[in-house]
Every structure is written in structure tokens, then in C-alpha cells.
PDB file of C-alpha atoms in Angstrom:
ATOM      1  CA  UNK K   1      39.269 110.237   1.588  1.00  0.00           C
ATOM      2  CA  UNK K   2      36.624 108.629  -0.890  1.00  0.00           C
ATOM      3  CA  UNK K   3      39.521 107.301  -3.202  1.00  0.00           C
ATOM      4  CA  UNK K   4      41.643 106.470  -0.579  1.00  0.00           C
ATOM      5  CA  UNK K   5      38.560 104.179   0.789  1.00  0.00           C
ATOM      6  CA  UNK K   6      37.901 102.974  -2.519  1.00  0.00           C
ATOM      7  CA  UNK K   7      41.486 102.031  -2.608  1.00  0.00           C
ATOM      8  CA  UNK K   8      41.436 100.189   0.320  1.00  0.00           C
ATOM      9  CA  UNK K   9      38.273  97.844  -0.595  1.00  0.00           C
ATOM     10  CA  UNK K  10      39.558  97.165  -3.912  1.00  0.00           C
ATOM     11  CA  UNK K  11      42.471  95.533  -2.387  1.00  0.00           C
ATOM     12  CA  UNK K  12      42.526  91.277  -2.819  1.00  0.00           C
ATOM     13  CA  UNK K  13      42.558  91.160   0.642  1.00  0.00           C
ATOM     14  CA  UNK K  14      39.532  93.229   1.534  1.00  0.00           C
ATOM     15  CA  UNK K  15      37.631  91.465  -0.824  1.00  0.00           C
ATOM     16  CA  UNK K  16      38.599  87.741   0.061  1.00  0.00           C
ATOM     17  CA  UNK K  17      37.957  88.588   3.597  1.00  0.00           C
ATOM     18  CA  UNK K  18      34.472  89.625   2.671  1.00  0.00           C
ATOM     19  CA  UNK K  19      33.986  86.503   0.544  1.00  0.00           C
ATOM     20  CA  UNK K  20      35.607  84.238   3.730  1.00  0.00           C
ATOM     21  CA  UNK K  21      33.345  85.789   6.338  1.00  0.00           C
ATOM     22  CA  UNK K  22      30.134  85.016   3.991  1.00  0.00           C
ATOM     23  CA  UNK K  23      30.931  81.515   3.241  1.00  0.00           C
ATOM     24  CA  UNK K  24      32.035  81.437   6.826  1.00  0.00           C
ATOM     25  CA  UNK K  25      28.765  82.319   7.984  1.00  0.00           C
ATOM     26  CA  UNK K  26      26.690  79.709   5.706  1.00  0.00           C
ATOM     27  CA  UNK K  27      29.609  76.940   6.507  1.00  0.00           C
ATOM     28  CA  UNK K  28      28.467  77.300  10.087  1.00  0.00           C
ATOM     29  CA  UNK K  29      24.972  77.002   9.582  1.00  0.00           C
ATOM     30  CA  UNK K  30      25.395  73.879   7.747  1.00  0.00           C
ATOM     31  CA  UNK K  31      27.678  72.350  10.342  1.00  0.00           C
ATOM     32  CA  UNK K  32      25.462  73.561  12.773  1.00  0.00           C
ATOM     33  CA  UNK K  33      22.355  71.582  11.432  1.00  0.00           C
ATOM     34  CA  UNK K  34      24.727  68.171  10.950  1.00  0.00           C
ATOM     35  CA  UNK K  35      25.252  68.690  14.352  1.00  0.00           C
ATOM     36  CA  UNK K  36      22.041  69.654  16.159  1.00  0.00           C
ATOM     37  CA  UNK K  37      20.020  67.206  13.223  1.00  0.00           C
ATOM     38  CA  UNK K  38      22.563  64.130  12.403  1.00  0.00           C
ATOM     39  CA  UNK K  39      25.420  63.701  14.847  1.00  0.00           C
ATOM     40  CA  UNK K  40      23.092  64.518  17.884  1.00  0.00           C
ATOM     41  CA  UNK K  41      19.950  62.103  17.362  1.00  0.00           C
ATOM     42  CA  UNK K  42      23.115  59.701  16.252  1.00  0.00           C
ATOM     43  CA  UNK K  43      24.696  60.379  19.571  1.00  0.00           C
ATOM     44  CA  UNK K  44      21.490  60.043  21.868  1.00  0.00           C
ATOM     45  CA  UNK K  45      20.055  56.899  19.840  1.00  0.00           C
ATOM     46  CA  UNK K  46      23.299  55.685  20.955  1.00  0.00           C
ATOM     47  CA  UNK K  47      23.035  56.222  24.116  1.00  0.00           C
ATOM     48  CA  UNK K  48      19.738  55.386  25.276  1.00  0.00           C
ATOM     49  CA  UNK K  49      17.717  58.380  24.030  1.00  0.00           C
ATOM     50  CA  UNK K  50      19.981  60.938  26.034  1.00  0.00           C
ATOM     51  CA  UNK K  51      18.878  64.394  24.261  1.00  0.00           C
ATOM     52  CA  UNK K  52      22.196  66.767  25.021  1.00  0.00           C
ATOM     53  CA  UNK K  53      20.246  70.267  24.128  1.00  0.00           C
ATOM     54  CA  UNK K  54      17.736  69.457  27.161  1.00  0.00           C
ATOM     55  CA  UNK K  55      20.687  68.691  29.827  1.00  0.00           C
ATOM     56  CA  UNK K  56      21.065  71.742  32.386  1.00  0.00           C
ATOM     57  CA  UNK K  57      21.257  72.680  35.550  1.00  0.00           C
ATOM     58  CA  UNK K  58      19.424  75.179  37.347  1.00  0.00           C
ATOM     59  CA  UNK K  59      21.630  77.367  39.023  1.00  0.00           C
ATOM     60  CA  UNK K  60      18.808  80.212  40.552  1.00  0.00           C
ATOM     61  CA  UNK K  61      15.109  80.210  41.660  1.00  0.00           C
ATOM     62  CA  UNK K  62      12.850  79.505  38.623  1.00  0.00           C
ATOM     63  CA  UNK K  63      10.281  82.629  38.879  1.00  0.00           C
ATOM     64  CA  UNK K  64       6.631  82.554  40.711  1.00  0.00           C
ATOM     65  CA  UNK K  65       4.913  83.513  38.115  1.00  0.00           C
ATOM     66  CA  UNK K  66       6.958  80.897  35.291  1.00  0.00           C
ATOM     67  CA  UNK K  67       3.818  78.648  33.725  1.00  0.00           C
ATOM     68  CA  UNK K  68       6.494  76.520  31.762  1.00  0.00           C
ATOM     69  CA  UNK K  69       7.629  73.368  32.027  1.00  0.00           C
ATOM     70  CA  UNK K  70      10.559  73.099  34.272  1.00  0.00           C
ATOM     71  CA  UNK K  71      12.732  71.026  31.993  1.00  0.00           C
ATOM     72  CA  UNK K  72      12.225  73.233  29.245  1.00  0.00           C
ATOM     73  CA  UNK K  73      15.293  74.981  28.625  1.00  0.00           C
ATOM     74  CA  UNK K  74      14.737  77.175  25.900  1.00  0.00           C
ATOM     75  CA  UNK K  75      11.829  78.796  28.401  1.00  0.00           C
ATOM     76  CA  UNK K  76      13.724  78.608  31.374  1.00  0.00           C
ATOM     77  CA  UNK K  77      16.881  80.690  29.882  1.00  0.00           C
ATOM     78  CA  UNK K  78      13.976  82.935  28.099  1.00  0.00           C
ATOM     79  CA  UNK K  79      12.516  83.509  31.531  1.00  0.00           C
ATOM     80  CA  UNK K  80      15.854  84.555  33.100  1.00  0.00           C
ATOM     81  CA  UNK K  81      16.855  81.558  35.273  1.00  0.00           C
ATOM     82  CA  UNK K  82      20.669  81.210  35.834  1.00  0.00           C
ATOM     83  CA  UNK K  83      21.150  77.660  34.557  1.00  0.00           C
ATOM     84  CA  UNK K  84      24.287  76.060  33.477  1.00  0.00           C
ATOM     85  CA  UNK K  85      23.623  74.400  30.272  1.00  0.00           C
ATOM     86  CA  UNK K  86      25.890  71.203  29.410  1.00  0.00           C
ATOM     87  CA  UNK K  87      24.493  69.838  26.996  1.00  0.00           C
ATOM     88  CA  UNK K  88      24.535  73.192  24.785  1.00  0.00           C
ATOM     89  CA  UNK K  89      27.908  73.135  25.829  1.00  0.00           C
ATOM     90  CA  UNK K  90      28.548  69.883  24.208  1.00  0.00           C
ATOM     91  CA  UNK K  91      26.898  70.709  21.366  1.00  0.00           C
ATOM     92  CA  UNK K  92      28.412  73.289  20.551  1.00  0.00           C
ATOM     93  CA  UNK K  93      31.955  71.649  21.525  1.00  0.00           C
ATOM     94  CA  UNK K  94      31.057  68.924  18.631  1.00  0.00           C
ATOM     95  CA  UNK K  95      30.222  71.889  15.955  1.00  0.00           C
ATOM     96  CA  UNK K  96      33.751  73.277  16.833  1.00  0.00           C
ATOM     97  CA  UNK K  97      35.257  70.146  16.449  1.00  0.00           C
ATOM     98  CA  UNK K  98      34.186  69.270  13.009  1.00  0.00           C
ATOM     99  CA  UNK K  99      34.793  73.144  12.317  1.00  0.00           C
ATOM    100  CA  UNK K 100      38.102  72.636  13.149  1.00  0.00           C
ATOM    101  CA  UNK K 101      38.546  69.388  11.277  1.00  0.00           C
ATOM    102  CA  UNK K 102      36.993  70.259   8.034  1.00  0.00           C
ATOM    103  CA  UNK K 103      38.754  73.380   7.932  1.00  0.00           C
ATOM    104  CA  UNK K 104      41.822  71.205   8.841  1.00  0.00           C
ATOM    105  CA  UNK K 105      41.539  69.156   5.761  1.00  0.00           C
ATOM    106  CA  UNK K 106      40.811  72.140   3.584  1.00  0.00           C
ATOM    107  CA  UNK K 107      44.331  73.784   4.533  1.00  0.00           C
ATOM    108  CA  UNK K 108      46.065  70.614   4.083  1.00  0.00           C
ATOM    109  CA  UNK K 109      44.461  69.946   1.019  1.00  0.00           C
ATOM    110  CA  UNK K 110      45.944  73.467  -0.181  1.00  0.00           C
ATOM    111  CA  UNK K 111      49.366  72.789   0.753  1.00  0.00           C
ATOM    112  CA  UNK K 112      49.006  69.707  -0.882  1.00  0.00           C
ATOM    113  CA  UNK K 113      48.338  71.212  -4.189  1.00  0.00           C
ATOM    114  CA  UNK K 114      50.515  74.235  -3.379  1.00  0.00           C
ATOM    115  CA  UNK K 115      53.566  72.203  -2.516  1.00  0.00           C
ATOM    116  CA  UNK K 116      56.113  73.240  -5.009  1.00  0.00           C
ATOM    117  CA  UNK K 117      59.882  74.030  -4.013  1.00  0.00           C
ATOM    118  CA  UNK K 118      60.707  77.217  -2.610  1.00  0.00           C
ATOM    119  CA  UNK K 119      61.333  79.913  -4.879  1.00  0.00           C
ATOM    120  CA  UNK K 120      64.918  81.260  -3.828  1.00  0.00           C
ATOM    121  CA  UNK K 121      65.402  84.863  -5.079  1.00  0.00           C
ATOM    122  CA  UNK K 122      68.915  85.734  -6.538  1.00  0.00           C
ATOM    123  CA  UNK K 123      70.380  88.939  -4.932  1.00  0.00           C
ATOM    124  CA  UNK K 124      69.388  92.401  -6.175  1.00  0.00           C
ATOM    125  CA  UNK K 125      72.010  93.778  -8.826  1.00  0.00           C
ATOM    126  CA  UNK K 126      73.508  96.573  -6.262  1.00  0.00           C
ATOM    127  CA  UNK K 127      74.062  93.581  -3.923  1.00  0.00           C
ATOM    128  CA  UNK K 128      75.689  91.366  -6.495  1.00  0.00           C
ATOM    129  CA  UNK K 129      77.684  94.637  -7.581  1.00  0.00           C
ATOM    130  CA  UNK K 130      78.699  95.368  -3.718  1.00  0.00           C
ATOM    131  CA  UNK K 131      79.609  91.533  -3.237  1.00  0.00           C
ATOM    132  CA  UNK K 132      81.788  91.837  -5.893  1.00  0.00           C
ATOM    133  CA  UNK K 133      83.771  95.291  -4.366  1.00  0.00           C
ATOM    134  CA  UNK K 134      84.026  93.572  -1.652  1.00  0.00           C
ATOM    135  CA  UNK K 135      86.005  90.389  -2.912  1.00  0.00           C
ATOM    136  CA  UNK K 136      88.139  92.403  -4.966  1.00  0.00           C
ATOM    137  CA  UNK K 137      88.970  94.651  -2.293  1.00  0.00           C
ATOM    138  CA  UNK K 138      89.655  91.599  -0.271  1.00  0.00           C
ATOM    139  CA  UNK K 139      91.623  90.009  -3.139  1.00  0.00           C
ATOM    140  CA  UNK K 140      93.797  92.803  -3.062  1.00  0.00           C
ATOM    141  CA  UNK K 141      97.167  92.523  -1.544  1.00  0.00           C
ATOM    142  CA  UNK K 142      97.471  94.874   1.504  1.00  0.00           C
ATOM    143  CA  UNK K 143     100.437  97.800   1.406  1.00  0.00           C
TER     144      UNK K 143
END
């Protein structure tokens, strides 16, 4: 079983997967802070000062015994109060966006560089040998 693990995670495939979900995991942070520290501020500067990580609604009772501010969100959702947060939402909505855009440009800029003609495989030998039975019986006149 040991060499038949060691088998499998020595595979290309097993490895670049690895290596994928690593970068994959830094790539997000980074688009994550362009987002919640560039785009954002961009976005509410923009529009007046509108801050989209503060922008909720509360959907329950805010507790009796809750000593934070009520348009804190971060407290609120620590506290347990059912709120529906939009501008999270949105936030998060832009990260996936460029997410899907940069990785949009990386894949084209692959098949850019990968764009050669399609390799067409000749026929295996028995297949070439069979095709030619088969015209030769077919070339044959019939008794």
C-alpha cells in the first residue's frame, strides 16, 4: 500500500495540483487585498464615501445584553444576529470577478503560446495491415 501511495503522489498530476492549490491560495489573498484595499476605497470615493463592507441588514433582534455599536458588522455577525450582508456580498462578487478575469487571461495567454496545429496520428501498423486485407479482399473479383 506504501508504494502504491508513493506511486500515486509522484504522479505530474498530484504534484501540479498541490502546486495549483498553493499558489491558488496566495493568488486569492492578493486579489482579496486589491479588492477590500484598492478597488473598494476607489469604488466608495466614487461614490460619495459609500463603504460596501459596512452595508447590511439586520434580519433578527440584536441581543439585550450587545454593548456594540449597532452598525458594526463585524460585532453584530460575532454576536449572532441574522443579518443579510450586501455589501460583503459585493465584495466578494468583485474578488470573483477579477478571479475570473485574470485567470481568463492566463488560459488564453496559454493557448496563445500553445497554439500549434494538431498533431494527427497515423494509424497503428495492425490497422494499416487490416486496411490493406480489406482492399485486397475487396479488389478481388467475386466467384
Amino acid at each position: 500500500m506504501l508504494q502504491e501511495f508513493k506511486a500515486f503522489v509522484s504522479r505530474g498530476n498530484v504534484l501540479d495540483l498541490a502546486v495549483a492549490v498553493i499558489i491558488g491560495g496566495a493568488f486569492g489573498k492578493i486579489v482579496t487585498s486589491l479588492t477590500d484595499d484598492i478597488i473598494m476605497p476607489i469604488i466608495g470615493k466614487l461614490s460619495g464615501g459609500l463603504d460596501f463592507s459596512s452595508h447590511f441588514v439586520v434580519l433578527g433582534t440584536i441581543p439585550a445584553n450587545y454593548a456594540g455599536s449597532p452598525t458594526d458588522y463585524a460585532a453584530l455577525k460575532k454576536a449572532g444576529v441574522a443579518l443579510l450582508g450586501w455589501g460583503e456580498f459585493a465584495t466578494q462578487a468583485v474578488n470573483f470577478v477579477i478571479i475570473a478575469f485574470i485567470i481568463f487571461l492566463m488560459v488564453r495567454a496559454v493557448n496563445k503560446l500553445t497554439k500549434n496545429e494538431p498533431v494527427v496520428a497515423g494509424d497503428a501498423a495492425d490497422v494499416v495491415l487490416l486496411k490493406e486485407i480489406r482492399d485486397e479482399l475487396r479488389a478481388r473479383p467475386k466467384t
